[in-house]
Amino acid sequence: MKKIAIDPITRLEGHGKILLYLDEEGGLKGAVLQVPELRGFERFCRGRRAEEMPQITERICGVCPEAHHLASAKALDAAYGAEVPRAARLQRELFYNTYIFSDHLLHLVFLGGPDLLLPKDTPKSERNVVGVLQAWPELGKEVVTVRARAQRVLELIGGKAIHPVFALPGGVAKPLAKKDQEEIQGHAQVMVKLSQRMVAFFHEEMLPDPELQSLLLAEETRLPTHYLGTVDEEGAPNFYHGKVRAVSADGDELFQLDPVGAMARIAERAEPWTYVKFPYLKDIGWSGFEGGSRSGIYRVGPLARLNVAERMATPLAQEEFERFLDFFGERPVHATFAYHWARLAEMVQAAEAAAALAQDEGLTGADVRGRLGQPGEGIGAVEAARGTLFHHYRLNEEGLVEWVNLIVATTHNAAGIGLSVKQMAEAVVRQGNLDQELLNRVEMAFRAYDPCLACATHFLPGDTPLVVEIYDADGNPKHRIAR
Amino acid sequence: MTEKLEGMSPRSQENSPRTSDLSPVTHHPSLKLAVYWTGSCGGCDVSFLELGAALLDVLSKVEIVFWPALVDAKRADVEALPAGAIDVALINGTLRTEENREMAELLREKSKLIVAYGACAHLGGIPGLANLSQREEILAAVFGDGFRPTPPPGGSPEDAPPELLAAALPLSAAVRVDYVVPGCPPPPGLISRTFDALLGELPPTGHVFASEKALCEECPRTKEDRRLTKVVRPHELLPDPEKCLLDQGMICLGPVTRGGCDAACPKAGMPCTGCLGPTPNAGDQGLAMLSALASLVRAGEEGEAAFASEDKVLDAIVDPVGTFHKYALPATWKVPSSLRGGGSGRGGRP
């Protein structure tokens, strides 16, 4: 048997390697996406001060610290029975939409972008952000500059852009100054402009390309699953708050619940041959590692949010959503590479939402701390860039952490990512000669999800997916994802 | 797909590909650079982007040989390099697995200079709090009892996930470190300073790219009382915006922590938690802070009764380890053998 190792997999957050096992005839016998890292947050969060949790858990991931920071704060709001005052809530929402904009932009240009913005035969040494900046210099420069301005917004509100410090149980650290609000308004306008420019660029320069069309529409990149994401009262995606909605692979609503109720609908699968469990929809049940309407496997993140939404929350994003639906002509959209397009539409909404929030006069209100009750138990959820993120804590009477559970975005998607890598590996192996370009296509399958492997590996006590075994049609183990 | 794009008439001149004269990255590399993460969160990798437009200037002067977060070079590409082929490797993350240590050793061999980048590589970082537990306890908390890394079906033994080290360790526990860029993550000002030095004149070995002085020196808050009469936690008090947080009863590690971040957290209304590490004179950051608190605490009159009341003030400090050693536990506290639980990890001082 021949083994091909892609070590490490690159342009993602976290450590991973892909191992492809081939038989004597060159057919694919197995494909493994292994994550060789673990830091043990599960253990060392116990005993810490509750108010430190937004700062500790954000160190799970430095690409999406804002998501952990606020999911943690919301879990603490609930654990202390606190009502967050409007000014604090506005600060958090403005901060959060700015983060979604910035994180999606990072992936579209720096991480996933090089696969789509450069010729597919680009040498490995140039298939990266430097290559993108050379190929598209003006746009590249604008992206770098505007992203820095978005990060400045995060810093003004959060204290630091990476690993912010501002969220506390029941509110935020301090009121926002008027002059800071004015500065933020300027940055937010520029974020909206860049979003529009990225949309125009996508439709003019990228979408007409047959290569991209085939990635979007090819059968081997289509994966029917259920979808989960958070929506507001009007059914538009909301990153900070709302109801968690699940939609089946056939497009029917499965449930729409608050985070506490939704978390109760998720079960985890233990496999006797593996170390841990896999999330799936409890009501549908587990039927092995397969997609389709009879499987409990679901996906989260940009594509999932657009699939559970009725509409977008802002006008420019709505226009893009309509173009997206027209192109695919089906709902839900099951095309894995549609994650990139959905990410673009969400980036537009996040920028528009941030610009609107930046205008709100309540933003600089002085009342930023809600009254705290006795510490207890609480669940908080946000939509991280990569999908729904749940934090669940139990505190003791001193306000120290006794017990923690998290379900993070990339964990929900682990089964989907494994299936997509397998689909692509099979397609690539069929083409024979496994050169760098073809092997990169296997990596493109996981990059569509913008996975955060540090997130996926560093939480969910007792429940983190560790090894996935994929069965063939006859029920024989065919492929295993170990982490 | 740009094959196709190049055949298309560009919609706008500014968007047309391969117009290198317009390129923000005119590439004249003078420095072969590697960036690697061991047990990390990725925040250090993203921190380079905080340079904004200045990043384009840096990118034009370096050749990125290896950087998994951003470029596609693989481990085998690094292994194929001759010794010393990389000018400088910036390594972030705590050492947590055997693979982390192997990679640190590989990069040491291939690089002229090694920089410990960020609090985890510098001091062990927040994941170093795991050293309060045995490795087996951590594995059990995450995966349940009886966990053993095993290879995938049909895979050979070397395909198993790497073993955890017995303890989380700073980079210097495994390899010789030439420079340190501290912070969680390093603030943009220190990153600029580092690249200025790497592309220009190198400081003496062992240099730490941060202030020699305490963070208090750059904090705009006014210090008046110089005494601590109560201890409050950040969620219990909306602090006065002008006054020293320590004077208001918050445990702020400013007095024992290096400056270099422009007092970002105190300016945001939150106490310093020490991510830039101890000042050159502080030694053990946590112990230094405890002794600072002991000298600041005041309660009631002088004499025996005052001692008892002062103890009471300090009793309000909960989770002292997490508070005083949030980032530096592996660098300051040698893991007792009773906590090591076998394995090949080396606990202890860098």
CSV table of N, CA and C in Angstrom, one decimal, chain A residues 322-411:
chain,number,residue,atom,x,y,z
A,322,GLU,N,-30.0,37.1,-3.2
A,322,GLU,CA,-30.9,36.7,-4.3
A,322,GLU,C,-30.1,36.2,-5.5
A,323,ARG,N,-28.9,36.9,-5.8
A,323,ARG,CA,-28.1,36.4,-6.9
A,323,ARG,C,-27.6,34.9,-6.6
A,324,PHE,N,-27.2,34.7,-5.3
A,324,PHE,CA,-26.8,33.4,-4.9
A,324,PHE,C,-27.8,32.3,-5.1
A,325,LEU,N,-29.1,32.7,-4.7
A,325,LEU,CA,-30.2,31.7,-4.9
A,325,LEU,C,-30.5,31.4,-6.4
A,326,ASP,N,-30.4,32.5,-7.2
A,326,ASP,CA,-30.7,32.4,-8.6
A,326,ASP,C,-29.7,31.5,-9.2
A,327,PHE,N,-28.4,31.6,-8.8
A,327,PHE,CA,-27.4,30.8,-9.4
A,327,PHE,C,-27.6,29.3,-9.2
A,328,PHE,N,-27.8,29.0,-7.9
A,328,PHE,CA,-27.9,27.6,-7.6
A,328,PHE,C,-29.3,27.0,-7.9
A,329,GLY,N,-30.3,27.8,-7.9
A,329,GLY,CA,-31.7,27.3,-8.2
A,329,GLY,C,-32.2,26.2,-7.4
A,330,GLU,N,-31.6,26.0,-6.2
A,330,GLU,CA,-32.2,25.0,-5.2
A,330,GLU,C,-32.1,25.5,-3.8
A,331,ARG,N,-32.9,25.0,-3.0
A,331,ARG,CA,-32.8,25.3,-1.5
A,331,ARG,C,-33.1,24.1,-0.8
A,332,PRO,N,-32.3,23.7,0.2
A,332,PRO,CA,-31.0,24.4,0.6
A,332,PRO,C,-30.0,24.2,-0.5
A,333,VAL,N,-29.0,25.0,-0.5
A,333,VAL,CA,-27.9,24.9,-1.4
A,333,VAL,C,-26.9,23.9,-0.8
A,334,HIS,N,-26.6,22.8,-1.5
A,334,HIS,CA,-25.7,21.8,-0.9
A,334,HIS,C,-24.3,21.8,-1.4
A,335,ALA,N,-24.0,22.8,-2.3
A,335,ALA,CA,-22.7,22.8,-2.9
A,335,ALA,C,-21.6,23.3,-1.8
A,336,THR,N,-20.7,22.5,-1.6
A,336,THR,CA,-19.7,22.8,-0.5
A,336,THR,C,-18.9,24.1,-0.8
A,337,PHE,N,-18.6,24.3,-2.1
A,337,PHE,CA,-17.8,25.5,-2.4
A,337,PHE,C,-18.7,26.8,-2.4
A,338,ALA,N,-20.0,26.6,-2.2
A,338,ALA,CA,-20.9,27.8,-2.0
A,338,ALA,C,-20.6,28.4,-0.7
A,339,TYR,N,-19.9,27.7,0.2
A,339,TYR,CA,-19.4,28.3,1.5
A,339,TYR,C,-18.7,29.7,1.2
A,340,HIS,N,-17.9,29.7,0.2
A,340,HIS,CA,-17.1,30.9,-0.1
A,340,HIS,C,-18.1,32.1,-0.5
A,341,TRP,N,-19.0,31.8,-1.3
A,341,TRP,CA,-20.0,32.8,-1.8
A,341,TRP,C,-20.8,33.3,-0.6
A,342,ALA,N,-21.3,32.3,0.2
A,342,ALA,CA,-22.1,32.6,1.4
A,342,ALA,C,-21.3,33.5,2.3
A,343,ARG,N,-20.0,33.3,2.4
A,343,ARG,CA,-19.1,34.1,3.3
A,343,ARG,C,-19.1,35.5,2.8
A,344,LEU,N,-19.1,35.7,1.4
A,344,LEU,CA,-19.1,37.0,0.9
A,344,LEU,C,-20.4,37.8,1.2
A,345,ALA,N,-21.5,37.1,1.0
A,345,ALA,CA,-22.8,37.7,1.3
A,345,ALA,C,-22.9,38.1,2.8
A,346,GLU,N,-22.4,37.2,3.7
A,346,GLU,CA,-22.4,37.6,5.1
A,346,GLU,C,-21.5,38.7,5.4
A,347,MET,N,-20.3,38.8,4.7
A,347,MET,CA,-19.4,39.9,5.0
A,347,MET,C,-20.1,41.2,4.7
A,348,VAL,N,-20.9,41.2,3.6
A,348,VAL,CA,-21.7,42.4,3.2
A,348,VAL,C,-22.6,42.8,4.4
A,349,GLN,N,-23.4,41.8,4.8
A,349,GLN,CA,-24.4,42.1,5.9
A,349,GLN,C,-23.6,42.6,7.2
A,350,ALA,N,-22.5,42.0,7.5
A,350,ALA,CA,-21.8,42.4,8.7
A,350,ALA,C,-21.3,43.8,8.6
A,351,ALA,N,-20.8,44.2,7.5
A,351,ALA,CA,-20.4,45.6,7.3
A,351,ALA,C,-21.5,46.6,7.4
A,352,GLU,N,-22.6,46.2,6.7
A,352,GLU,CA,-23.8,47.1,6.7
A,352,GLU,C,-24.4,47.2,8.1
A,353,ALA,N,-24.4,46.1,8.8
A,353,ALA,CA,-24.9,46.1,10.2
A,353,ALA,C,-24.0,46.9,11.1
A,354,ALA,N,-22.7,46.8,10.9
A,354,ALA,CA,-21.8,47.6,11.8
A,354,ALA,C,-21.9,49.1,11.5
A,355,ALA,N,-22.1,49.4,10.2
A,355,ALA,CA,-22.3,50.8,9.9
A,355,ALA,C,-23.5,51.4,10.5
A,356,ALA,N,-24.6,50.6,10.5
A,356,ALA,CA,-25.9,51.1,11.1
A,356,ALA,C,-25.7,51.2,12.7
A,357,LEU,N,-25.1,50.2,13.3
A,357,LEU,CA,-24.9,50.3,14.7
A,357,LEU,C,-24.0,51.4,15.1
A,358,ALA,N,-23.0,51.8,14.3
A,358,ALA,CA,-22.1,52.8,14.6
A,358,ALA,C,-22.8,54.2,14.7
A,359,GLN,N,-24.0,54.3,14.0
A,359,GLN,CA,-24.7,55.6,14.1
A,359,GLN,C,-25.6,55.7,15.3
A,360,ASP,N,-25.8,54.6,16.0
A,360,ASP,CA,-26.8,54.6,17.1
A,360,ASP,C,-26.3,55.5,18.2
A,361,GLU,N,-27.2,56.4,18.6
A,361,GLU,CA,-26.8,57.4,19.7
A,361,GLU,C,-26.7,56.7,21.1
A,362,GLY,N,-27.3,55.6,21.2
A,362,GLY,CA,-27.2,54.9,22.5
A,362,GLY,C,-25.9,54.2,22.7
A,363,LEU,N,-25.0,54.2,21.7
A,363,LEU,CA,-23.8,53.5,21.7
A,363,LEU,C,-22.8,54.0,22.8
A,364,THR,N,-23.0,55.3,23.1
A,364,THR,CA,-22.1,55.9,24.1
A,364,THR,C,-22.7,56.0,25.5
A,365,GLY,N,-23.8,55.4,25.7
A,365,GLY,CA,-24.5,55.4,27.0
A,365,GLY,C,-23.6,55.0,28.1
A,366,ALA,N,-23.9,55.6,29.3
A,366,ALA,CA,-23.0,55.4,30.5
A,366,ALA,C,-23.3,54.1,31.2
A,367,ASP,N,-24.5,53.6,31.1
A,367,ASP,CA,-24.9,52.5,31.8
A,367,ASP,C,-24.5,51.2,31.0
A,368,VAL,N,-23.4,50.6,31.5
A,368,VAL,CA,-22.9,49.5,30.7
A,368,VAL,C,-22.7,48.2,31.6
A,369,ARG,N,-23.3,48.2,32.8
A,369,ARG,CA,-23.2,47.1,33.7
A,369,ARG,C,-24.6,46.7,34.2
A,370,GLY,N,-25.1,45.5,33.9
A,370,GLY,CA,-26.3,45.1,34.4
A,370,GLY,C,-26.1,44.5,35.8
A,371,ARG,N,-27.2,44.5,36.6
A,371,ARG,CA,-27.1,44.0,38.0
A,371,ARG,C,-26.9,42.5,38.0
A,372,LEU,N,-26.0,42.0,38.8
A,372,LEU,CA,-25.7,40.6,38.8
A,372,LEU,C,-26.3,39.9,40.0
A,373,GLY,N,-26.9,38.8,39.7
A,373,GLY,CA,-27.5,38.0,40.8
A,373,GLY,C,-26.4,37.0,41.3
A,374,GLN,N,-26.9,36.0,42.0
A,374,GLN,CA,-26.0,34.9,42.5
A,374,GLN,C,-25.4,34.1,41.3
A,375,PRO,N,-24.1,33.8,41.3
A,375,PRO,CA,-23.6,32.9,40.2
A,375,PRO,C,-24.2,31.6,40.2
A,376,GLY,N,-24.5,31.1,39.0
A,376,GLY,CA,-25.1,29.7,38.9
A,376,GLY,C,-24.7,29.1,37.5
A,377,GLU,N,-25.7,28.7,36.8
A,377,GLU,CA,-25.4,28.0,35.5
A,377,GLU,C,-25.9,28.8,34.4
A,378,GLY,N,-25.2,28.8,33.2
A,378,GLY,CA,-25.7,29.5,32.1
A,378,GLY,C,-25.1,29.0,30.8
A,379,ILE,N,-25.9,29.2,29.7
A,379,ILE,CA,-25.5,28.9,28.3
A,379,ILE,C,-25.5,30.2,27.5
A,380,GLY,N,-24.5,30.4,26.7
A,380,GLY,CA,-24.5,31.5,25.8
A,380,GLY,C,-24.1,31.0,24.4
A,381,ALA,N,-24.7,31.6,23.4
A,381,ALA,CA,-24.4,31.2,22.0
A,381,ALA,C,-24.2,32.4,21.2
A,382,VAL,N,-23.3,32.3,20.2
A,382,VAL,CA,-23.2,33.3,19.1
A,382,VAL,C,-23.0,32.5,17.8
A,383,GLU,N,-23.1,33.2,16.7
A,383,GLU,CA,-22.7,32.6,15.4
A,383,GLU,C,-21.2,33.1,15.2
A,384,ALA,N,-20.3,32.2,15.4
A,384,ALA,CA,-18.9,32.5,15.1
A,384,ALA,C,-18.8,32.5,13.6
A,385,ALA,N,-17.7,33.1,13.0
A,385,ALA,CA,-17.6,33.1,11.6
A,385,ALA,C,-17.8,31.7,11.0
A,386,ARG,N,-17.4,30.7,11.7
A,386,ARG,CA,-17.4,29.3,11.1
A,386,ARG,C,-18.6,28.5,11.6
A,387,GLY,N,-19.5,29.2,12.4
A,387,GLY,CA,-20.7,28.5,12.8
A,387,GLY,C,-21.1,28.7,14.2
A,388,THR,N,-22.2,28.0,14.6
A,388,THR,CA,-22.8,28.2,15.9
A,388,THR,C,-21.8,27.8,17.0
A,389,LEU,N,-21.7,28.6,18.0
A,389,LEU,CA,-20.7,28.4,19.1
A,389,LEU,C,-21.5,28.5,20.4
A,390,PHE,N,-21.5,27.4,21.2
A,390,PHE,CA,-22.2,27.3,22.5
A,390,PHE,C,-21.1,27.3,23.6
A,391,HIS,N,-21.3,28.1,24.6
A,391,HIS,CA,-20.5,28.0,25.9
A,391,HIS,C,-21.5,27.7,27.0
A,392,HIS,N,-21.2,26.8,27.8
A,392,HIS,CA,-22.1,26.3,28.9
A,392,HIS,C,-21.3,26.2,30.2
A,393,TYR,N,-21.5,27.0,31.2
A,393,TYR,CA,-20.7,27.0,32.4
A,393,TYR,C,-21.6,26.7,33.6
A,394,ARG,N,-20.9,26.1,34.6
A,394,ARG,CA,-21.5,26.1,36.0
A,394,ARG,C,-20.5,26.7,36.9
A,395,LEU,N,-21.0,27.7,37.7
A,395,LEU,CA,-20.2,28.4,38.6
A,395,LEU,C,-20.5,28.1,40.1
A,396,ASN,N,-19.5,28.2,40.9
A,396,ASN,CA,-19.8,28.0,42.4
A,396,ASN,C,-20.2,29.3,43.0
A,397,GLU,N,-20.4,29.3,44.3
A,397,GLU,CA,-21.0,30.5,45.0
A,397,GLU,C,-19.9,31.6,45.0
A,398,GLU,N,-18.6,31.3,44.9
A,398,GLU,CA,-17.6,32.3,44.8
A,398,GLU,C,-17.4,32.9,43.4
A,399,GLY,N,-18.2,32.4,42.5
A,399,GLY,CA,-18.0,32.8,41.1
A,399,GLY,C,-16.7,32.2,40.5
A,400,LEU,N,-16.4,31.0,40.9
A,400,LEU,CA,-15.3,30.3,40.2
A,400,LEU,C,-15.9,29.2,39.3
A,401,VAL,N,-15.2,28.8,38.3
A,401,VAL,CA,-15.8,27.9,37.3
A,401,VAL,C,-15.7,26.5,37.9
A,402,GLU,N,-16.8,25.8,37.9
A,402,GLU,CA,-16.8,24.4,38.4
A,402,GLU,C,-16.8,23.4,37.2
A,403,TRP,N,-17.5,23.8,36.2
A,403,TRP,CA,-17.7,22.8,35.1
A,403,TRP,C,-17.9,23.6,33.8
A,404,VAL,N,-17.4,23.1,32.7
A,404,VAL,CA,-17.5,23.8,31.4
A,404,VAL,C,-17.9,22.8,30.3
A,405,ASN,N,-18.7,23.3,29.4
A,405,ASN,CA,-18.9,22.5,28.1
A,405,ASN,C,-19.0,23.5,27.0
A,406,LEU,N,-18.4,23.2,25.9
A,406,LEU,CA,-18.5,24.0,24.7
A,406,LEU,C,-18.8,23.1,23.5
A,407,ILE,N,-19.6,23.7,22.6
A,407,ILE,CA,-19.6,23.0,21.2
A,407,ILE,C,-19.2,24.1,20.3
A,408,VAL,N,-18.1,23.9,19.6
A,408,VAL,CA,-17.6,24.9,18.7
A,408,VAL,C,-17.9,24.6,17.3
A,409,ALA,N,-17.8,25.7,16.4
A,409,ALA,CA,-18.2,25.6,15.1
A,409,ALA,C,-17.6,24.5,14.3
A,410,THR,N,-16.3,24.4,14.3
A,410,THR,CA,-15.6,23.4,13.5
A,410,THR,C,-16.0,22.0,14.0
A,411,THR,N,-16.3,21.8,15.2
A,411,THR,CA,-16.7,20.5,15.7
A,411,THR,C,-18.0,20.1,15.1
